[in-house]
Amino acid sequence: MDREEFVKQMLKYSASAGDIETNIVHILDYIGRKLEADRTYIFEKNIEGSSDNTYEWCSENAIPQKDQLQNVGHEGLLDLWYDEFGNNRGIFIENLEEYKEISSPMYELLKPQDIHSLIAWPIFVDEICIGFLGIDNPLRKHMEDVVRIFEMVGYIMSIIIRQRDNVRMLRKLSYEDQLTGVKNRRELDTFGTNEYARVYSVGILSCDLNGLKRINDTLGHEAGDKYIIKVANNLAKIFGHNYVYRMGGDEFIALAINLTAAEFELNVEKLLEIMEKEEIPVAAGYIFKADNTTEFYSLIDEADKKMYEDKGRYYSDTKNERRRR
């Protein structure tokens, strides 16, 4: 195998699409076909201390394994491999039956996947091993070629993974509220522009924290931020993280997509019960439409109007309560 040609073609495949995630799959496709393998894939460490199969390419005759290979444990399994990776060495298994004596647990994991030979090579980002590139059942004649080229392959993969992480971070900064972790106003605009026309019903809840100024003045802005985070967490718990948007300050919009009116109202009731139980004073207004014929922001304005009416009642009741005292 021509090493330079292999790397050249891999780079070509990696730049064949605008989306980095797609590029990674293109690389796995190229490597798999070139080495006449059954599968090529990437495993990455997760925050739980295990590893996930994050990308996978399969030949026409192979059975995909990605969904079954999530949260694969390190202790007694991948620890042995990561020890080798830490010494800048890859894993080369030419005969799985012989590998059984080295690691019986790993043998038991690999055998049901119809693996008889395997190559795994570490991927480093900023000198930290974040996972590995794997190849199942490459044609035997390519095993020696892989030893010669995979240091360069691993280096290229590390660059692409770093680029992917940078893109994800930029996307997160652009579309996620930094205090609460829910979506921001820009993402709501994206929904209104790209997704609203495809839904068949929408429920919109406008929610605002009551008494934030008093909380900030008496307990400090850090305490106020904690209340804002609680509101966001409770909204996400009921409506889902992908459909909660912080509009600014203590104002939020939550969407319920393709539910019935009864299901949406039940969710609103659950939310208000949680807020009351946790003693988080909020004003809420909501509206439901069983179609998408009304202009999206007109519905938001109507939900906002109802929320401000609710807020007005809260402050009126609070004022009267103070007078009675």
mmCIF file of C-alpha atoms in Angstrom:
data_model
loop_
_atom_site.group_PDB
_atom_site.id
_atom_site.type_symbol
_atom_site.label_atom_id
_atom_site.label_comp_id
_atom_site.label_asym_id
_atom_site.label_seq_id
_atom_site.Cartn_x
_atom_site.Cartn_y
_atom_site.Cartn_z
ATOM 1 C CA MET A 1 0.000 0.000 0.000
ATOM 2 C CA ASP A 2 1.321 3.439 -0.939
ATOM 3 C CA ARG A 3 1.512 5.334 2.361
ATOM 4 C CA GLU A 4 1.536 8.802 0.818
ATOM 5 C CA GLU A 5 -1.354 8.007 -1.494
ATOM 6 C CA PHE A 6 -3.368 6.571 1.400
ATOM 7 C CA VAL A 7 -2.894 9.708 3.515
ATOM 8 C CA LYS A 8 -3.558 11.961 0.532
ATOM 9 C CA GLN A 9 -6.842 10.227 -0.233
ATOM 10 C CA MET A 10 -7.846 10.253 3.416
ATOM 11 C CA LEU A 11 -7.331 14.011 3.546
ATOM 12 C CA LYS A 12 -9.359 14.357 0.366
ATOM 13 C CA TYR A 13 -12.232 12.402 1.882
ATOM 14 C CA SER A 14 -12.029 14.405 5.099
ATOM 15 C CA ALA A 15 -12.649 17.620 3.151
ATOM 16 C CA SER A 16 -15.353 16.242 0.877
ATOM 17 C CA ALA A 17 -18.259 17.841 2.758
ATOM 18 C CA GLY A 18 -18.800 21.072 4.621
ATOM 19 C CA ASP A 19 -19.904 19.394 7.833
ATOM 20 C CA ILE A 20 -17.101 18.001 10.016
ATOM 21 C CA GLU A 21 -19.288 15.222 11.422
ATOM 22 C CA THR A 22 -19.923 14.017 7.868
ATOM 23 C CA ASN A 23 -16.234 14.297 7.049
ATOM 24 C CA ILE A 24 -15.380 11.916 9.885
ATOM 25 C CA VAL A 25 -17.778 9.316 8.490
ATOM 26 C CA HIS A 26 -16.236 9.794 5.024
ATOM 27 C CA ILE A 27 -12.802 9.052 6.477
ATOM 28 C CA LEU A 28 -14.072 5.892 8.177
ATOM 29 C CA ASP A 29 -15.686 4.874 4.887
ATOM 30 C CA TYR A 30 -12.420 5.349 2.993
ATOM 31 C CA ILE A 31 -10.295 3.512 5.569
ATOM 32 C CA GLY A 32 -12.758 0.635 5.770
ATOM 33 C CA ARG A 33 -12.985 0.127 2.025
ATOM 34 C CA LYS A 34 -9.256 0.551 1.467
ATOM 35 C CA LEU A 35 -8.376 -2.019 4.127
ATOM 36 C CA GLU A 36 -11.278 -4.286 3.063
ATOM 37 C CA ALA A 37 -12.558 -4.313 6.640
ATOM 38 C CA ASP A 38 -15.985 -5.067 8.111
ATOM 39 C CA ARG A 39 -16.199 -1.992 10.326
ATOM 40 C CA THR A 40 -14.329 1.192 11.121
ATOM 41 C CA TYR A 41 -15.321 3.318 14.102
ATOM 42 C CA ILE A 42 -14.310 5.820 16.733
ATOM 43 C CA PHE A 43 -14.643 5.427 20.477
ATOM 44 C CA GLU A 44 -14.457 8.492 22.730
ATOM 45 C CA LYS A 45 -14.237 8.805 26.492
ATOM 46 C CA ASN A 46 -17.301 10.288 28.164
ATOM 47 C CA ILE A 47 -17.809 12.236 31.391
ATOM 48 C CA GLU A 48 -19.007 9.097 33.195
ATOM 49 C CA GLY A 49 -15.582 7.477 32.973
ATOM 50 C CA SER A 50 -16.494 5.011 30.245
ATOM 51 C CA SER A 51 -16.318 5.174 26.423
ATOM 52 C CA ASP A 52 -18.913 5.543 23.664
ATOM 53 C CA ASN A 53 -18.870 4.371 20.073
ATOM 54 C CA THR A 54 -19.492 7.799 18.498
ATOM 55 C CA TYR A 55 -18.997 7.078 14.775
ATOM 56 C CA GLU A 56 -19.236 3.875 12.747
ATOM 57 C CA TRP A 57 -18.930 2.694 9.165
ATOM 58 C CA CYS A 58 -19.947 -0.831 8.185
ATOM 59 C CA SER A 59 -19.429 -2.870 5.056
ATOM 60 C CA GLU A 60 -22.438 -4.291 3.253
ATOM 61 C CA ASN A 61 -22.027 -7.633 5.054
ATOM 62 C CA ALA A 62 -21.402 -6.345 8.595
ATOM 63 C CA ILE A 63 -23.964 -5.752 11.324
ATOM 64 C CA PRO A 64 -23.825 -2.257 12.896
ATOM 65 C CA GLN A 65 -22.770 -2.280 16.555
ATOM 66 C CA LYS A 66 -22.788 1.429 17.464
ATOM 67 C CA ASP A 67 -26.055 1.447 19.410
ATOM 68 C CA GLN A 68 -24.940 -1.519 21.530
ATOM 69 C CA LEU A 69 -21.526 -0.031 22.316
ATOM 70 C CA GLN A 70 -22.369 2.942 24.512
ATOM 71 C CA ASN A 71 -20.915 3.447 28.000
ATOM 72 C CA VAL A 72 -18.451 0.598 27.578
ATOM 73 C CA GLY A 73 -16.635 0.242 30.880
ATOM 74 C CA HIS A 74 -12.921 0.784 31.324
ATOM 75 C CA GLU A 75 -12.255 -1.353 34.389
ATOM 76 C CA GLY A 76 -11.571 -4.905 33.288
ATOM 77 C CA LEU A 77 -12.187 -4.001 29.649
ATOM 78 C CA LEU A 78 -10.780 -0.893 27.977
ATOM 79 C CA ASP A 79 -8.257 -0.084 30.728
ATOM 80 C CA LEU A 80 -5.839 -2.564 29.172
ATOM 81 C CA TRP A 81 -6.095 -0.812 25.819
ATOM 82 C CA TYR A 82 -5.836 2.694 27.240
ATOM 83 C CA ASP A 83 -2.665 1.676 29.089
ATOM 84 C CA GLU A 84 -1.156 0.773 25.725
ATOM 85 C CA PHE A 85 -2.471 3.963 24.148
ATOM 86 C CA GLY A 86 -0.826 5.986 26.909
ATOM 87 C CA ASN A 87 2.516 4.580 25.752
ATOM 88 C CA ASN A 88 1.742 5.625 22.158
ATOM 89 C CA ARG A 89 1.115 2.049 21.112
ATOM 90 C CA GLY A 90 -1.832 0.628 19.242
ATOM 91 C CA ILE A 91 -3.692 -2.651 19.667
ATOM 92 C CA PHE A 92 -3.160 -5.276 16.947
ATOM 93 C CA ILE A 93 -5.151 -8.483 17.296
ATOM 94 C CA GLU A 94 -4.447 -10.867 14.428
ATOM 95 C CA ASN A 95 -6.339 -13.775 15.976
ATOM 96 C CA LEU A 96 -9.078 -13.095 18.518
ATOM 97 C CA GLU A 97 -8.970 -16.672 19.833
ATOM 98 C CA GLU A 98 -5.380 -16.136 20.947
ATOM 99 C CA TYR A 99 -6.342 -12.829 22.592
ATOM 100 C CA LYS A 100 -8.690 -14.678 24.975
ATOM 101 C CA GLU A 101 -5.728 -15.499 27.242
ATOM 102 C CA ILE A 102 -4.729 -11.825 27.405
ATOM 103 C CA SER A 103 -8.190 -10.460 28.264
ATOM 104 C CA SER A 104 -11.121 -12.809 28.644
ATOM 105 C CA PRO A 105 -13.636 -9.954 29.274
ATOM 106 C CA MET A 106 -12.579 -8.191 26.081
ATOM 107 C CA TYR A 107 -12.777 -11.470 24.188
ATOM 108 C CA GLU A 108 -16.359 -11.924 25.434
ATOM 109 C CA LEU A 109 -17.231 -8.406 24.251
ATOM 110 C CA LEU A 110 -15.683 -8.811 20.791
ATOM 111 C CA LYS A 111 -16.643 -12.399 19.940
ATOM 112 C CA PRO A 112 -20.436 -11.801 19.537
ATOM 113 C CA GLN A 113 -19.628 -8.992 17.091
ATOM 114 C CA ASP A 114 -18.117 -11.576 14.729
ATOM 115 C CA ILE A 115 -14.659 -10.051 15.147
ATOM 116 C CA HIS A 116 -11.672 -12.274 14.428
ATOM 117 C CA SER A 117 -9.014 -9.568 13.975
ATOM 118 C CA LEU A 118 -8.843 -5.953 15.066
ATOM 119 C CA ILE A 119 -6.747 -2.806 15.032
ATOM 120 C CA ALA A 120 -7.196 0.072 17.494
ATOM 121 C CA TRP A 121 -5.127 3.234 17.405
ATOM 122 C CA PRO A 122 -5.182 6.068 19.972
ATOM 123 C CA ILE A 123 -6.489 9.536 19.196
ATOM 124 C CA PHE A 124 -4.780 12.324 21.131
ATOM 125 C CA VAL A 125 -6.072 15.874 21.515
ATOM 126 C CA ASP A 126 -3.734 18.292 23.303
ATOM 127 C CA GLU A 127 -1.564 15.330 24.347
ATOM 128 C CA ILE A 128 -4.511 13.615 26.071
ATOM 129 C CA CYS A 129 -5.858 10.317 24.770
ATOM 130 C CA ILE A 130 -9.561 11.019 24.202
ATOM 131 C CA GLY A 131 -10.368 7.722 22.493
ATOM 132 C CA PHE A 132 -9.357 5.512 19.624
ATOM 133 C CA LEU A 133 -9.937 4.587 16.008
ATOM 134 C CA GLY A 134 -10.884 0.944 15.480
ATOM 135 C CA ILE A 135 -10.941 -1.404 12.480
ATOM 136 C CA ASP A 136 -12.632 -4.794 12.581
ATOM 137 C CA ASN A 137 -11.488 -7.670 10.386
ATOM 138 C CA PRO A 138 -9.201 -5.875 7.938
ATOM 139 C CA LEU A 139 -7.927 -8.144 5.219
ATOM 140 C CA ARG A 140 -4.865 -9.918 6.618
ATOM 141 C CA LYS A 141 -2.536 -8.668 3.892
ATOM 142 C CA HIS A 142 -3.172 -5.085 5.067
ATOM 143 C CA MET A 143 -2.180 -5.614 8.712
ATOM 144 C CA GLU A 144 1.478 -4.815 8.086
ATOM 145 C CA ASP A 145 0.565 -1.761 5.989
ATOM 146 C CA VAL A 146 -1.571 -0.405 8.840
ATOM 147 C CA VAL A 147 1.339 -0.499 11.288
ATOM 148 C CA ARG A 148 3.291 1.799 8.974
ATOM 149 C CA ILE A 149 0.544 4.336 8.261
ATOM 150 C CA PHE A 150 -1.508 4.561 11.417
ATOM 151 C CA GLU A 151 0.648 7.025 13.295
ATOM 152 C CA MET A 152 -0.148 9.544 10.566
ATOM 153 C CA VAL A 153 -3.793 8.445 10.446
ATOM 154 C CA GLY A 154 -4.125 8.979 14.202
ATOM 155 C CA TYR A 155 -2.570 12.417 13.900
ATOM 156 C CA ILE A 156 -5.012 13.444 11.161
ATOM 157 C CA MET A 157 -7.969 12.144 13.179
ATOM 158 C CA SER A 158 -6.835 14.137 16.222
ATOM 159 C CA ILE A 159 -6.813 17.338 14.153
ATOM 160 C CA ILE A 160 -10.302 16.664 12.818
ATOM 161 C CA ILE A 161 -11.698 15.798 16.266
ATOM 162 C CA ARG A 162 -10.214 19.033 17.651
ATOM 163 C CA GLN A 163 -11.837 20.979 14.811
ATOM 164 C CA ARG A 164 -15.157 19.276 15.544
ATOM 165 C CA ASP A 165 -14.935 20.201 19.226
ATOM 166 C CA ASN A 166 -14.146 23.815 18.340
ATOM 167 C CA VAL A 167 -17.156 23.971 16.022
ATOM 168 C CA ARG A 168 -19.377 22.481 18.721
ATOM 169 C CA MET A 169 -18.147 25.043 21.225
ATOM 170 C CA LEU A 170 -18.780 27.926 18.843
ATOM 171 C CA ARG A 171 -22.241 26.578 18.111
ATOM 172 C CA LYS A 172 -22.914 26.245 21.829
ATOM 173 C CA LEU A 173 -21.797 29.818 22.480
ATOM 174 C CA SER A 174 -23.957 31.054 19.612
ATOM 175 C CA TYR A 175 -27.184 29.219 20.421
ATOM 176 C CA GLU A 176 -27.087 28.322 24.120
ATOM 177 C CA ASP A 177 -27.678 30.613 27.071
ATOM 178 C CA GLN A 178 -24.482 30.586 29.108
ATOM 179 C CA LEU A 179 -26.094 30.972 32.542
ATOM 180 C CA THR A 180 -28.820 28.343 32.318
ATOM 181 C CA GLY A 181 -27.731 26.009 29.509
ATOM 182 C CA VAL A 182 -31.099 26.232 27.709
ATOM 183 C CA LYS A 183 -31.496 27.676 24.222
ATOM 184 C CA ASN A 184 -31.335 31.421 23.599
ATOM 185 C CA ARG A 185 -33.410 33.914 21.598
ATOM 186 C CA ARG A 186 -31.416 33.183 18.430
ATOM 187 C CA GLU A 187 -32.424 29.516 18.586
ATOM 188 C CA LEU A 188 -36.071 30.500 18.988
ATOM 189 C CA ASP A 189 -35.722 32.535 15.788
ATOM 190 C CA THR A 190 -34.221 29.458 14.119
ATOM 191 C CA PHE A 191 -37.224 27.380 15.181
ATOM 192 C CA GLY A 192 -39.637 30.013 13.925
ATOM 193 C CA THR A 193 -37.858 30.202 10.564
ATOM 194 C CA ASN A 194 -37.034 26.547 9.915
ATOM 195 C CA GLU A 195 -39.240 24.250 11.998
ATOM 196 C CA TYR A 196 -42.546 25.958 12.771
ATOM 197 C CA ALA A 197 -43.956 25.351 9.289
ATOM 198 C CA ARG A 198 -43.526 21.586 9.749
ATOM 199 C CA VAL A 199 -45.400 21.154 13.053
ATOM 200 C CA TYR A 200 -49.090 20.275 13.251
ATOM 201 C CA SER A 201 -49.685 21.802 16.692
ATOM 202 C CA VAL A 202 -47.814 24.102 19.053
ATOM 203 C CA GLY A 203 -48.221 25.150 22.657
ATOM 204 C CA ILE A 204 -46.355 28.265 23.776
ATOM 205 C CA LEU A 205 -45.688 29.107 27.410
ATOM 206 C CA SER A 206 -44.287 32.491 28.417
ATOM 207 C CA CYS A 207 -42.763 32.375 31.893
ATOM 208 C CA ASP A 208 -41.204 35.127 34.010
ATOM 209 C CA LEU A 209 -39.740 35.082 37.523
ATOM 210 C CA ASN A 210 -41.627 37.356 39.916
ATOM 211 C CA GLY A 211 -39.780 39.469 42.447
ATOM 212 C CA LEU A 212 -36.308 39.132 40.912
ATOM 213 C CA LYS A 213 -35.356 42.707 41.808
ATOM 214 C CA ARG A 214 -36.292 42.098 45.430
ATOM 215 C CA ILE A 215 -34.253 38.876 45.438
ATOM 216 C CA ASN A 216 -31.252 40.676 43.961
ATOM 217 C CA ASP A 217 -31.565 43.605 46.387
ATOM 218 C CA THR A 218 -31.991 41.485 49.520
ATOM 219 C CA LEU A 219 -30.006 38.323 48.777
ATOM 220 C CA GLY A 220 -27.629 39.438 46.032
ATOM 221 C CA HIS A 221 -27.370 38.828 42.287
ATOM 222 C CA GLU A 222 -25.852 35.371 42.795
ATOM 223 C CA ALA A 223 -29.044 34.307 44.572
ATOM 224 C CA GLY A 224 -31.068 35.846 41.731
ATOM 225 C CA ASP A 225 -29.065 33.844 39.198
ATOM 226 C CA LYS A 226 -29.783 30.659 41.152
ATOM 227 C CA TYR A 227 -33.521 31.343 40.925
ATOM 228 C CA ILE A 228 -33.223 31.952 37.180
ATOM 229 C CA ILE A 229 -31.367 28.634 36.803
ATOM 230 C CA LYS A 230 -34.080 26.859 38.823
ATOM 231 C CA VAL A 231 -36.778 28.244 36.520
ATOM 232 C CA ALA A 232 -34.818 27.048 33.455
ATOM 233 C CA ASN A 233 -34.227 23.579 34.941
ATOM 234 C CA ASN A 234 -37.901 23.106 35.795
ATOM 235 C CA LEU A 235 -38.999 24.238 32.344
ATOM 236 C CA ALA A 236 -36.530 21.826 30.731
ATOM 237 C CA LYS A 237 -37.727 19.023 33.013
ATOM 238 C CA ILE A 238 -41.291 19.394 31.709
ATOM 239 C CA PHE A 239 -40.888 20.655 28.142
ATOM 240 C CA GLY A 240 -37.485 19.210 27.241
ATOM 241 C CA HIS A 241 -34.149 20.966 26.981
ATOM 242 C CA ASN A 242 -34.464 21.482 23.214
ATOM 243 C CA TYR A 243 -37.633 23.560 23.527
ATOM 244 C CA VAL A 244 -36.847 26.000 26.329
ATOM 245 C CA TYR A 245 -35.471 29.443 25.474
ATOM 246 C CA ARG A 246 -34.184 32.208 27.709
ATOM 247 C CA MET A 247 -35.280 35.463 26.130
ATOM 248 C CA GLY A 248 -33.209 37.627 28.463
ATOM 249 C CA GLY A 249 -33.153 38.436 32.166
ATOM 250 C CA ASP A 250 -35.750 36.237 33.865
ATOM 251 C CA GLU A 251 -37.985 35.741 30.810
ATOM 252 C CA PHE A 252 -38.408 32.325 29.175
ATOM 253 C CA ILE A 253 -40.384 30.759 26.351
ATOM 254 C CA ALA A 254 -41.177 27.027 26.328
ATOM 255 C CA LEU A 255 -42.657 25.165 23.379
ATOM 256 C CA ALA A 256 -44.672 21.961 23.229
ATOM 257 C CA ILE A 257 -44.619 20.472 19.742
ATOM 258 C CA ASN A 258 -47.254 18.159 18.244
ATOM 259 C CA LEU A 259 -49.166 17.541 21.470
ATOM 260 C CA THR A 260 -52.898 17.780 22.072
ATOM 261 C CA ALA A 261 -54.308 20.760 23.940
ATOM 262 C CA ALA A 262 -54.990 18.541 26.966
ATOM 263 C CA GLU A 263 -51.418 17.211 27.003
ATOM 264 C CA PHE A 264 -50.010 20.729 26.774
ATOM 265 C CA GLU A 265 -52.205 22.074 29.571
ATOM 266 C CA LEU A 266 -51.251 19.111 31.750
ATOM 267 C CA ASN A 267 -47.590 20.017 31.260
ATOM 268 C CA VAL A 268 -48.314 23.606 32.254
ATOM 269 C CA GLU A 269 -50.070 22.388 35.398
ATOM 270 C CA LYS A 270 -47.117 20.133 36.274
ATOM 271 C CA LEU A 271 -44.712 23.037 35.833
ATOM 272 C CA LEU A 272 -46.693 25.399 38.041
ATOM 273 C CA GLU A 273 -47.023 22.706 40.705
ATOM 274 C CA ILE A 274 -43.236 22.240 40.753
ATOM 275 C CA MET A 275 -42.646 25.992 40.933
ATOM 276 C CA GLU A 276 -45.084 26.340 43.821
ATOM 277 C CA LYS A 277 -43.609 23.368 45.659
ATOM 278 C CA GLU A 278 -40.106 24.830 45.345
ATOM 279 C CA GLU A 279 -41.392 28.308 46.293
ATOM 280 C CA ILE A 280 -40.316 29.868 43.011
ATOM 281 C CA PRO A 281 -42.753 32.715 42.217
ATOM 282 C CA VAL A 282 -43.417 32.866 38.481
ATOM 283 C CA ALA A 283 -45.902 34.505 36.178
ATOM 284 C CA ALA A 284 -47.115 32.390 33.278
ATOM 285 C CA GLY A 285 -49.190 32.848 30.168
ATOM 286 C CA TYR A 286 -49.814 30.294 27.477
ATOM 287 C CA ILE A 287 -51.614 29.600 24.238
ATOM 288 C CA PHE A 288 -52.223 26.482 22.128
ATOM 289 C CA LYS A 289 -52.851 26.184 18.391
ATOM 290 C CA ALA A 290 -53.810 22.931 16.697
ATOM 291 C CA ASP A 291 -52.221 24.086 13.433
ATOM 292 C CA ASN A 292 -49.439 26.359 12.194
ATOM 293 C CA THR A 293 -51.564 28.845 10.265
ATOM 294 C CA THR A 294 -51.065 31.698 12.753
ATOM 295 C CA GLU A 295 -47.839 33.681 12.477
ATOM 296 C CA PHE A 296 -45.378 32.303 15.044
ATOM 297 C CA TYR A 297 -44.465 35.558 16.744
ATOM 298 C CA SER A 298 -48.119 36.575 16.992
ATOM 299 C CA LEU A 299 -48.635 33.509 19.177
ATOM 300 C CA ILE A 300 -45.620 34.440 21.301
ATOM 301 C CA ASP A 301 -46.966 37.983 21.718
ATOM 302 C CA GLU A 302 -50.304 36.564 22.863
ATOM 303 C CA ALA A 303 -48.618 34.243 25.385
ATOM 304 C CA ASP A 304 -46.508 37.194 26.605
ATOM 305 C CA LYS A 305 -49.628 39.329 27.025
ATOM 306 C CA LYS A 306 -51.242 36.659 29.203
ATOM 307 C CA MET A 307 -48.041 36.299 31.219
ATOM 308 C CA TYR A 308 -47.923 40.039 31.939
ATOM 309 C CA GLU A 309 -51.563 39.932 33.001
ATOM 310 C CA ASP A 310 -50.650 37.166 35.440
ATOM 311 C CA LYS A 311 -47.647 39.190 36.645
ATOM 312 C CA GLY A 312 -49.883 42.211 37.179
ATOM 313 C CA ARG A 313 -52.181 40.148 39.380
ATOM 314 C CA TYR A 314 -49.198 38.928 41.397
ATOM 315 C CA TYR A 315 -47.918 42.417 42.130
ATOM 316 C CA SER A 316 -51.422 43.684 42.822
ATOM 317 C CA ASP A 317 -51.985 40.894 45.343
ATOM 318 C CA THR A 318 -48.570 41.518 46.892
ATOM 319 C CA LYS A 319 -49.297 45.238 47.211
ATOM 320 C CA ASN A 320 -52.664 44.583 48.850
ATOM 321 C CA GLU A 321 -51.068 42.083 51.216
ATOM 322 C CA ARG A 322 -48.552 44.715 52.311
ATOM 323 C CA ARG A 323 -51.351 47.208 52.906
ATOM 324 C CA ARG A 324 -53.237 44.731 55.084
ATOM 325 C CA ARG A 325 -50.087 44.295 57.144
#
